[in-house]
Amino acid sequence: MILSTPRLDLREMTDDDLPALRAILHDPVVMVAYEGAFSDAESLAWLRRLQERYAQDGFGLWAVVLRETGGMIGQCGITRQKIEDDEVIEVGYLFQRAHWRRGYAIEAASACRDWAFRTLEAEDLYAKVRATNVPSMNVAIRLGMTVRRTFTTHYRGVDMPHLAFALTRGEWSRTVPGGS
Ligand SMILES: CC(C)(COP(=O)(O)OP(=O)(O)OC[C@H]1O[C@@H](n2cnc3c(N)ncnc32)[C@H](O)[C@@H]1OP(=O)(O)O)[C@@H](O)C(=O)NCCC(=O)NCCS
């Protein structure tokens, strides 16, 4: 177990989680910010990339398990990312549509944010958000982040304007209850 919150446990994803992962990555509504649903091959590649990150970095996107049912309802965690030429630490979050709008994303992402500052001793934490992804922006705002700059990525043949949300260690310790 990596992290626990009042309703959720976060742990590394295994091959047994592929069906729950597909319930996220194969849903065209969930994946609208990624230009549509993934195939089986793309979902398997996503899991393998996460497992590489666990081995190389010791962290990645983790499985979010609803403790009440024991089922995986989402993925949330910390990854190394690039924003243009800069290497950043990012919090990421993707949840099954059936579990949206109950506060699970902010609950998991807040725990990951605090883990990044306390355990990883990050100086800044970012969230890369596609400029059309309002629910994701709202999670970033609730994490205490503000927009630092705009940038464009090229993914699946499409230019995607993005916002770089971020929170510094100083802002976290000044503004987040219990942040220090
Ligand atoms: C981004 C994403 C995780 C956000 O999910 P979400 O359900 O909106 O976020 P939360 O789980 O934090 O829920 C917050 C909402 O639940 C409501 N809510 C209901 N019960 C709640 C509770 N007990 N506690 C907190 N909020 C609660 C909040 O009021 C809020 O609604 P609002 O935004 O209309 O004010 C989800 O839209 C998603 O998976 N999108 C697809 C993947 C994606 O694009 N990820 C981001 C890539 S950058």
Short mmCIF file of N, CA and C in Angstrom, two decimals, residues 7-9 11 20-21 23-24 62-67 69-76 94-100 102-105 108:
data_model
loop_
_atom_site.label_atom_id
_atom_site.label_comp_id
_atom_site.label_asym_id
_atom_site.label_seq_id
_atom_site.Cartn_x
_atom_site.Cartn_y
_atom_site.Cartn_z
N ARG A 7 -11.52 7.23 2.26
CA ARG A 7 -12.33 6.26 1.52
C ARG A 7 -11.53 5.37 0.57
N LEU A 8 -10.26 5.69 0.37
CA LEU A 8 -9.51 5.09 -0.74
C LEU A 8 -8.16 4.53 -0.30
N ASP A 9 -7.71 3.49 -1.01
CA ASP A 9 -6.33 3.01 -0.87
C ASP A 9 -5.66 3.15 -2.23
N ARG A 11 -2.35 1.84 -4.46
CA ARG A 11 -1.31 0.81 -4.51
C ARG A 11 -0.84 0.67 -5.95
N ALA A 20 -10.03 -3.39 -14.96
CA ALA A 20 -10.44 -2.10 -14.37
C ALA A 20 -9.77 -0.94 -15.11
N LEU A 21 -8.53 -1.16 -15.54
CA LEU A 21 -7.82 -0.13 -16.30
C LEU A 21 -8.52 0.11 -17.63
N ALA A 23 -11.62 -0.29 -18.22
CA ALA A 23 -12.89 0.42 -17.98
C ALA A 23 -12.67 1.93 -17.99
N ILE A 24 -11.44 2.37 -17.75
CA ILE A 24 -11.11 3.80 -17.84
C ILE A 24 -10.67 4.13 -19.28
N TRP A 62 -0.84 5.22 -9.63
CA TRP A 62 -1.21 4.06 -8.83
C TRP A 62 -2.69 3.70 -9.02
N ALA A 63 -3.05 2.45 -8.69
CA ALA A 63 -4.45 2.05 -8.69
C ALA A 63 -5.14 2.72 -7.50
N VAL A 64 -6.32 3.29 -7.74
CA VAL A 64 -7.13 3.84 -6.65
C VAL A 64 -8.25 2.84 -6.36
N VAL A 65 -8.23 2.29 -5.16
CA VAL A 65 -9.18 1.25 -4.76
C VAL A 65 -10.18 1.85 -3.77
N LEU A 66 -11.47 1.65 -4.08
CA LEU A 66 -12.53 2.08 -3.15
C LEU A 66 -12.59 1.05 -2.03
N ARG A 67 -12.24 1.47 -0.82
CA ARG A 67 -12.08 0.49 0.26
C ARG A 67 -13.40 -0.25 0.54
N THR A 69 -15.63 -1.39 -1.44
CA THR A 69 -15.91 -2.53 -2.34
C THR A 69 -14.67 -3.36 -2.65
N GLY A 70 -13.49 -2.77 -2.46
CA GLY A 70 -12.24 -3.44 -2.85
C GLY A 70 -11.94 -3.33 -4.33
N GLY A 71 -12.79 -2.61 -5.09
CA GLY A 71 -12.59 -2.49 -6.54
C GLY A 71 -11.75 -1.28 -6.92
N MET A 72 -10.99 -1.44 -8.00
CA MET A 72 -10.21 -0.30 -8.53
C MET A 72 -11.15 0.61 -9.31
N ILE A 73 -11.21 1.89 -8.92
CA ILE A 73 -12.13 2.84 -9.58
C ILE A 73 -11.40 3.91 -10.37
N GLY A 74 -10.08 3.97 -10.22
CA GLY A 74 -9.36 5.01 -10.94
C GLY A 74 -7.87 4.82 -10.83
N GLN A 75 -7.15 5.76 -11.40
CA GLN A 75 -5.69 5.77 -11.26
C GLN A 75 -5.28 7.20 -10.94
N CYS A 76 -4.34 7.31 -10.03
CA CYS A 76 -3.91 8.63 -9.58
C CYS A 76 -2.49 8.46 -9.03
N LEU A 94 -7.13 9.85 -13.44
CA LEU A 94 -8.15 9.40 -14.41
C LEU A 94 -9.05 8.40 -13.68
N PHE A 95 -10.34 8.62 -13.72
CA PHE A 95 -11.27 7.76 -12.97
C PHE A 95 -12.34 7.19 -13.89
N GLN A 96 -12.84 5.99 -13.54
CA GLN A 96 -13.98 5.41 -14.26
C GLN A 96 -15.16 6.37 -14.15
N ARG A 97 -15.90 6.50 -15.26
CA ARG A 97 -16.98 7.49 -15.32
C ARG A 97 -18.04 7.25 -14.24
N ALA A 98 -18.28 5.98 -13.89
CA ALA A 98 -19.30 5.67 -12.87
C ALA A 98 -18.93 6.24 -11.51
N HIS A 99 -17.68 6.66 -11.35
CA HIS A 99 -17.22 7.14 -10.04
C HIS A 99 -16.83 8.61 -10.07
N TRP A 100 -17.32 9.35 -11.07
CA TRP A 100 -17.08 10.79 -11.11
C TRP A 100 -18.06 11.50 -10.16
N ARG A 102 -17.96 12.47 -7.04
CA ARG A 102 -18.14 12.08 -5.62
C ARG A 102 -16.96 12.53 -4.78
N GLY A 103 -16.05 13.30 -5.40
CA GLY A 103 -14.90 13.78 -4.65
C GLY A 103 -13.75 12.79 -4.54
N TYR A 104 -13.84 11.66 -5.25
CA TYR A 104 -12.75 10.67 -5.15
C TYR A 104 -11.45 11.20 -5.77
N ALA A 105 -11.58 11.93 -6.91
CA ALA A 105 -10.36 12.40 -7.59
C ALA A 105 -9.61 13.38 -6.70
N ALA A 108 -7.96 11.50 -3.71
CA ALA A 108 -6.74 10.76 -4.07
C ALA A 108 -5.62 11.73 -4.45
#
